PDB file of C-alpha atoms in Angstrom:
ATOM      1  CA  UNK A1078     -43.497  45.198  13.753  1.00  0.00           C
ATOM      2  CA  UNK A1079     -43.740  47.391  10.721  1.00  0.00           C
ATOM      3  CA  UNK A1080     -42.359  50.690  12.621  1.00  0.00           C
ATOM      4  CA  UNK A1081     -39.870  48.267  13.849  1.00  0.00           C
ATOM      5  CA  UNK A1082     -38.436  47.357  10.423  1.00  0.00           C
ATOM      6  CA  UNK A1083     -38.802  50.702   8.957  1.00  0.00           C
ATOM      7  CA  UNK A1084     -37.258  52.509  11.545  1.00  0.00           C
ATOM      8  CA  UNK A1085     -34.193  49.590  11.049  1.00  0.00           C
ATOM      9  CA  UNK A1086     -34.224  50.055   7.867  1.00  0.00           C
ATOM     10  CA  UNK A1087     -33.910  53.713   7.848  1.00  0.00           C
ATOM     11  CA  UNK A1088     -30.606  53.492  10.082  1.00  0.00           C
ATOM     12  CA  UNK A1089     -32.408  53.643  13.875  1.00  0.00           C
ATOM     13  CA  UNK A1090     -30.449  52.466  16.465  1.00  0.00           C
ATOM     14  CA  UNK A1091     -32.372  49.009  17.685  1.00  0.00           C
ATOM     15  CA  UNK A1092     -32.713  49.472  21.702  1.00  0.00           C
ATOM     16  CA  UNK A1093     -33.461  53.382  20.572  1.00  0.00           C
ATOM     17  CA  UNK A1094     -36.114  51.862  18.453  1.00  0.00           C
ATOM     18  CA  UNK A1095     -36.880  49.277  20.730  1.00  0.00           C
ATOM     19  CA  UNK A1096     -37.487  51.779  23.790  1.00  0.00           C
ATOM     20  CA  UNK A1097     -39.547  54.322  21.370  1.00  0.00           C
ATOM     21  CA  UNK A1098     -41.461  51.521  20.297  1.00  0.00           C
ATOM     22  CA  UNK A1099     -42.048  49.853  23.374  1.00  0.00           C
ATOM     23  CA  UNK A1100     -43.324  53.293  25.332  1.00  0.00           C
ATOM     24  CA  UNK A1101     -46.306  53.444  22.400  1.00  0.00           C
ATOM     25  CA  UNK A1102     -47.021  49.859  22.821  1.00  0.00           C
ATOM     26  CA  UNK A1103     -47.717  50.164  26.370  1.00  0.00           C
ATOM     27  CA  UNK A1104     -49.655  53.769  25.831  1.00  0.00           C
ATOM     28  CA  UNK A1105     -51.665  51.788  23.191  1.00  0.00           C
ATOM     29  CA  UNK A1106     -52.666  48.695  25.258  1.00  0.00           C
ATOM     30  CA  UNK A1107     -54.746  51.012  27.960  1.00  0.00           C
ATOM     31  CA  UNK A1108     -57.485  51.115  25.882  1.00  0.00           C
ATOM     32  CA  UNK A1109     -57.879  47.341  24.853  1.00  0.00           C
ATOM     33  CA  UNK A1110     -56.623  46.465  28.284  1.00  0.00           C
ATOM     34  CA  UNK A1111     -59.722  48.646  29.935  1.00  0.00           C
ATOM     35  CA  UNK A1112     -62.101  46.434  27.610  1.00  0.00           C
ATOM     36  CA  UNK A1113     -60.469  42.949  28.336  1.00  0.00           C
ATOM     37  CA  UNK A1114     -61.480  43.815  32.326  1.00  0.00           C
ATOM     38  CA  UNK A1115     -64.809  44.977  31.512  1.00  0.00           C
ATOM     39  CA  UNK A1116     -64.705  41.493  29.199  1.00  0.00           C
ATOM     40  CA  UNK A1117     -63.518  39.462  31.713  1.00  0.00           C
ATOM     41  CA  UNK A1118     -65.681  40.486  34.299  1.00  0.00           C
ATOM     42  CA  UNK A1119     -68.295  39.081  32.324  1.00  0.00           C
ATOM     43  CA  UNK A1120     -67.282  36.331  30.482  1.00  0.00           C
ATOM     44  CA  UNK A1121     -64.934  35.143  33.236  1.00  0.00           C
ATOM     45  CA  UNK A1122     -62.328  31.889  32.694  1.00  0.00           C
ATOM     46  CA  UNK A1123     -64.025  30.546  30.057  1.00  0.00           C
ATOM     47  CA  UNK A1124     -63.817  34.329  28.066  1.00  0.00           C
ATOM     48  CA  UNK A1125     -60.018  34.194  29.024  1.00  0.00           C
ATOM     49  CA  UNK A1126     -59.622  30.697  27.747  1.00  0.00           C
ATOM     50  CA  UNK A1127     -60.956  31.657  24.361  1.00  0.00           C
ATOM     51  CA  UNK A1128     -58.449  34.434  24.267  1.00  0.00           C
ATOM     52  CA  UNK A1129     -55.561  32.635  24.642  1.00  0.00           C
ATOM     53  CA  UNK A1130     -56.336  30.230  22.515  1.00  0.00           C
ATOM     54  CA  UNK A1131     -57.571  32.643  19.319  1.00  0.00           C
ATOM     55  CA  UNK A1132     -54.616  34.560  19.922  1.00  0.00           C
ATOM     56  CA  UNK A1133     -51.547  32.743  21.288  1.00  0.00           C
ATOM     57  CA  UNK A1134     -52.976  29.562  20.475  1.00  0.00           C
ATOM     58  CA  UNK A1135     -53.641  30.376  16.775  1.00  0.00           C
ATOM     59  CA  UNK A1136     -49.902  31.442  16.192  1.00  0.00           C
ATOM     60  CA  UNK A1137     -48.126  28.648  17.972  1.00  0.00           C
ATOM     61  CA  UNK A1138     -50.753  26.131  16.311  1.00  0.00           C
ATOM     62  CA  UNK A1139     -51.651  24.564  19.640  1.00  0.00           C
ATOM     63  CA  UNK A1140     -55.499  25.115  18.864  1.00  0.00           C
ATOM     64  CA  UNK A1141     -58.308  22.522  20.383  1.00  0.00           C
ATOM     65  CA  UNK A1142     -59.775  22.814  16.849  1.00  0.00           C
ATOM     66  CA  UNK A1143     -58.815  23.464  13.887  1.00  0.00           C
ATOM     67  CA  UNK A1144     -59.954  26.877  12.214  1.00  0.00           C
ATOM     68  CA  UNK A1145     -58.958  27.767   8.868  1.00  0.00           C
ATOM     69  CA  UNK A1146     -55.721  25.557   8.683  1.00  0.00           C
ATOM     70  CA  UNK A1147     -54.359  25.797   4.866  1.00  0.00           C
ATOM     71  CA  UNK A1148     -51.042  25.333   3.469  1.00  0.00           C
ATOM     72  CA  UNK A1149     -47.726  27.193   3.238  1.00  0.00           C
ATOM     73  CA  UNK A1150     -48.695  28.749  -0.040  1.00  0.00           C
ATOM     74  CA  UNK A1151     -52.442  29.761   0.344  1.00  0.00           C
ATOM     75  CA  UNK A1152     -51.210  33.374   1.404  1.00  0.00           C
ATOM     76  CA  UNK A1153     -49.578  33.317  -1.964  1.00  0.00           C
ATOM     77  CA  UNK A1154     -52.140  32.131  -3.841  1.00  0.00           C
ATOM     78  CA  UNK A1155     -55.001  34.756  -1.875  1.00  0.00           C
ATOM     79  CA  UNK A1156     -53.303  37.401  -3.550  1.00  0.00           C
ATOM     80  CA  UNK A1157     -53.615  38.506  -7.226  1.00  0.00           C
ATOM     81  CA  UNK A1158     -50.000  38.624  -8.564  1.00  0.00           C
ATOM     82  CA  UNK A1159     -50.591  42.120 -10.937  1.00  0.00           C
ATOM     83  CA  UNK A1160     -47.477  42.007 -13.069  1.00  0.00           C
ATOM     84  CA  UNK A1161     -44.414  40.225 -13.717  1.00  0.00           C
ATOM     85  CA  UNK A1162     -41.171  42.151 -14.573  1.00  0.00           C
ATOM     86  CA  UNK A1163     -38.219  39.744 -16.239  1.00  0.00           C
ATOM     87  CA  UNK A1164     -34.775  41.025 -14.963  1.00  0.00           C
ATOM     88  CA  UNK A1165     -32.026  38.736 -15.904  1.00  0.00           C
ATOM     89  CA  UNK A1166     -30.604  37.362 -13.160  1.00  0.00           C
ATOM     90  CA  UNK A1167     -26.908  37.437 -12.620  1.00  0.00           C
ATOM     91  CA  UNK A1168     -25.236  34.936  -9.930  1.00  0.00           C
ATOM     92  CA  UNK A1169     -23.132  37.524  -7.885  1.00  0.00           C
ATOM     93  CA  UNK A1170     -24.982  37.296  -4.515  1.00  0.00           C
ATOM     94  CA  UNK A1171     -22.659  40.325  -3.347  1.00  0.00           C
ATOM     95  CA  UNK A1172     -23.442  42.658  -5.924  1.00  0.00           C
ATOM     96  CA  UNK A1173     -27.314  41.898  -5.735  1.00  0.00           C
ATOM     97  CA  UNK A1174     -26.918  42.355  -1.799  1.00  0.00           C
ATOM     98  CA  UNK A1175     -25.042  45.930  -2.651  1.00  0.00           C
ATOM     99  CA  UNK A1176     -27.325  47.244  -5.294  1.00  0.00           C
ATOM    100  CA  UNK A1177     -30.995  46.143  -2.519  1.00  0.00           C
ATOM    101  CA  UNK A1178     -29.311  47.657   0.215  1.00  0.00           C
ATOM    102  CA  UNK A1179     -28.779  50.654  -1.827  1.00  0.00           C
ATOM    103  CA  UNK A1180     -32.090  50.835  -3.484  1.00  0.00           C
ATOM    104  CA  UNK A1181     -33.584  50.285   0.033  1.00  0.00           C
ATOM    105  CA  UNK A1182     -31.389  53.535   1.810  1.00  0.00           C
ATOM    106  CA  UNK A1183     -32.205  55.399  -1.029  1.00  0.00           C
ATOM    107  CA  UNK A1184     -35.935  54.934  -1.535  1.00  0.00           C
ATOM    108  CA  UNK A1185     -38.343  57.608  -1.059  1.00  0.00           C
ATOM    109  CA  UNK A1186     -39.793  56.910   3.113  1.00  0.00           C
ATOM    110  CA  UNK A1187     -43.432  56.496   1.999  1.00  0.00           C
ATOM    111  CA  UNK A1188     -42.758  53.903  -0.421  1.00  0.00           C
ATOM    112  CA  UNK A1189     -40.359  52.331   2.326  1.00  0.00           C
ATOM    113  CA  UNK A1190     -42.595  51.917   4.603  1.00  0.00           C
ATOM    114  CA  UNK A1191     -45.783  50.862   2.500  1.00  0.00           C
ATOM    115  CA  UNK A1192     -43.610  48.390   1.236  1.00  0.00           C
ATOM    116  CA  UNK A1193     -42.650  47.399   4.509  1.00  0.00           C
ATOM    117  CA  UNK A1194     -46.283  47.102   5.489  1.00  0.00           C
ATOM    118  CA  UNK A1195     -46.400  44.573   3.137  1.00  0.00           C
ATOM    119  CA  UNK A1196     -43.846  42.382   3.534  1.00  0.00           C
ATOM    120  CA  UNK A1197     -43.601  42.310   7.362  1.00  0.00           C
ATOM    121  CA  UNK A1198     -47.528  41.722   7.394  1.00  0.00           C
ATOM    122  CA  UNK A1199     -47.119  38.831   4.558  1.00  0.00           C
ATOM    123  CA  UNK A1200     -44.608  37.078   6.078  1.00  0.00           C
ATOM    124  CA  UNK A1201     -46.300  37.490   9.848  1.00  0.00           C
ATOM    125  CA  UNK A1202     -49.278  35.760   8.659  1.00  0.00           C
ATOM    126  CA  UNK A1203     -47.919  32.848   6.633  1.00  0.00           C
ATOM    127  CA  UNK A1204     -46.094  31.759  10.171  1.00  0.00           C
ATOM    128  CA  UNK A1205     -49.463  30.615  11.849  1.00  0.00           C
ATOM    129  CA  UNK A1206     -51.080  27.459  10.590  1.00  0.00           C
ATOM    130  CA  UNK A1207     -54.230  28.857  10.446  1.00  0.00           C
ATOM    131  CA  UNK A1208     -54.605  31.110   7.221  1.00  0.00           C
ATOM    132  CA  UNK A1209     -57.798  33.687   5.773  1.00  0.00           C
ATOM    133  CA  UNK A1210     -57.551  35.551   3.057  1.00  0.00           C
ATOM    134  CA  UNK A1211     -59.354  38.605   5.831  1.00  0.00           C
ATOM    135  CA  UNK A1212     -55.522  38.538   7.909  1.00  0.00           C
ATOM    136  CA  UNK A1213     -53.620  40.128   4.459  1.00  0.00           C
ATOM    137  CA  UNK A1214     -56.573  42.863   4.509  1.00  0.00           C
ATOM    138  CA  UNK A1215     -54.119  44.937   6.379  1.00  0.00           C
ATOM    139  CA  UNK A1216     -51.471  45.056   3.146  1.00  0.00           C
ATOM    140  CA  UNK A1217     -54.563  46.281   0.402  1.00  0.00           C
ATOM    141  CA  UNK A1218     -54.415  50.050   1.300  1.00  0.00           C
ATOM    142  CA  UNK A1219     -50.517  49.356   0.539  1.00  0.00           C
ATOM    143  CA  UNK A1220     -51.023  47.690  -2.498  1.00  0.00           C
ATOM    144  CA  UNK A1221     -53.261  49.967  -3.947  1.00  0.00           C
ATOM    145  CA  UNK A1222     -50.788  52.880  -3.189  1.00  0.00           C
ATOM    146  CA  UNK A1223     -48.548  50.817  -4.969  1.00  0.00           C
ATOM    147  CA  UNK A1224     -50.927  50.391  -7.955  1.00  0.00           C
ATOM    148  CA  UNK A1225     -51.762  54.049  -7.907  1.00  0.00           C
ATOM    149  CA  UNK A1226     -47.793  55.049  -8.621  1.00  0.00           C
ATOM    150  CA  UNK A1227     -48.330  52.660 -11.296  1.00  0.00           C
ATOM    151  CA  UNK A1228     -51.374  54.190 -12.889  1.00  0.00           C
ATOM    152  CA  UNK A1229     -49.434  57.441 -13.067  1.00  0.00           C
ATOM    153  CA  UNK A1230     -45.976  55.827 -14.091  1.00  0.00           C
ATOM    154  CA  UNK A1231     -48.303  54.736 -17.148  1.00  0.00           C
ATOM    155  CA  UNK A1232     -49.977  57.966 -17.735  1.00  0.00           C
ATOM    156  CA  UNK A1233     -46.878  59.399 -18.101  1.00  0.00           C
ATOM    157  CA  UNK A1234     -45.065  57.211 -20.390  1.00  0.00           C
ATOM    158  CA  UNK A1235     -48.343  55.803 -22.039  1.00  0.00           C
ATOM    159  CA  UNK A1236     -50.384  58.692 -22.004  1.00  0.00           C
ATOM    160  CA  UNK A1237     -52.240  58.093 -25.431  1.00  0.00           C
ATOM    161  CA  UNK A1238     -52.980  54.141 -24.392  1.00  0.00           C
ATOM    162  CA  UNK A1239     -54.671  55.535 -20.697  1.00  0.00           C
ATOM    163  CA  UNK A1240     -56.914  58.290 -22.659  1.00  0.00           C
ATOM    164  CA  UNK A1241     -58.099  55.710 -24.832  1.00  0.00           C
ATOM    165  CA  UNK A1242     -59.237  53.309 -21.926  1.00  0.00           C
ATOM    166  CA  UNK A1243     -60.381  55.599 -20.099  1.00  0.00           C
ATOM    167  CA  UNK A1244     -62.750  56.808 -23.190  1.00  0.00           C
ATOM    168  CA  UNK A1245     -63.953  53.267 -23.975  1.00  0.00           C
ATOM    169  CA  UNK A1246     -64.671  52.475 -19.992  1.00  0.00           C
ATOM    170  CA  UNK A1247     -67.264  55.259 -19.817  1.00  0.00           C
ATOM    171  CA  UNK A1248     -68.567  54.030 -23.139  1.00  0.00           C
ATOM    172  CA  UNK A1249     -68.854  50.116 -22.077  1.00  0.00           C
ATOM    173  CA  UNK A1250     -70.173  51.311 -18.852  1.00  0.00           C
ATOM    174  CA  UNK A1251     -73.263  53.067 -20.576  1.00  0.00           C
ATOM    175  CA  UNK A1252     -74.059  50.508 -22.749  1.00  0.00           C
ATOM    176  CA  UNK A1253     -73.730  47.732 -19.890  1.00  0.00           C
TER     177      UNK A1253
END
């Protein structure tokens, strides 16, 4: 899903994208589709049953049980918002749509796509009823890459306020 929106976003035909994307999907599934024999062969019906219900069952809320059912905004609240920026907001809907679409063509591909990662994963897991703060573990690497560009966005324009931290942490950390 992530390829699949980066890839659109970067200007990819879709049934190009579709067909590239599809040929790895299949090449992918040997593996896991090698173990879910072996599994079955085991564990039988009743191993199949519990499957289809963790999996498919879990996203089309049609669960025997519930497990882990929270509300709308619980994927919101699992993660820690780090910073607010205040932008005024102007009501030209065109212009706004202009000036993303540009900033999205333009942006550098591995910020694209980590931001993509996060997004696409976000938004995949608040569909499903069910909702763990473990399904956004995915999106943390991103985040942190995110958080990383910020740590150097500040030692470069705050470079006096970062040495000065990062003198007292050692400190507080030996005394602690």
């Amino acid at each position: 899903l992530v390829t699949g929106v980066f890839l659109l976003l970067r200007g990819v035909n879709f049934f190009r994208a579709f067909l590239l994307l599809s040929a790895w999907a299949i090449l992918s599934l040997i593996l896991p589709f090698c173990w879910y024999i072996a599994a079955y062969q085991q564990g039988g019906e009743e191993f199949l049953a519990l499957v289809m219900e963790e999996n498919f069952g879990r996203m089309t809320n049609t669960m025997s049980y519930d497990s882990c059912v929270n509300p709308w905004h619980y994927n919101f609240v699992t993660l820690y918002i780090f910073s607010f920026t205040y932008h005024k907001l102007s009501i030209q809907p065109a212009a706004w749509w202009k000036r993303f679409t540009a900033w999205i063509k333009n942006m550098d591909p591995v910020d694209l796509f980590a931001l993509t990662s996060i997004v696409a994963t976000f938004i995949f897991y608040c569909i499903p009823q069910s909702k763990r703060s473990v399904y956004l573990m995915p999106i943390y690497p991103f985040i942190a890459y995110f958080l990383a560009k910020y740590l150097f966005y500040l030692l470069k324009k705050l470079s006096k306020v970062i040495k000065v931290y990062g003198s007292i942490l050692p400190l507080l950390c030996f005394l602690l």
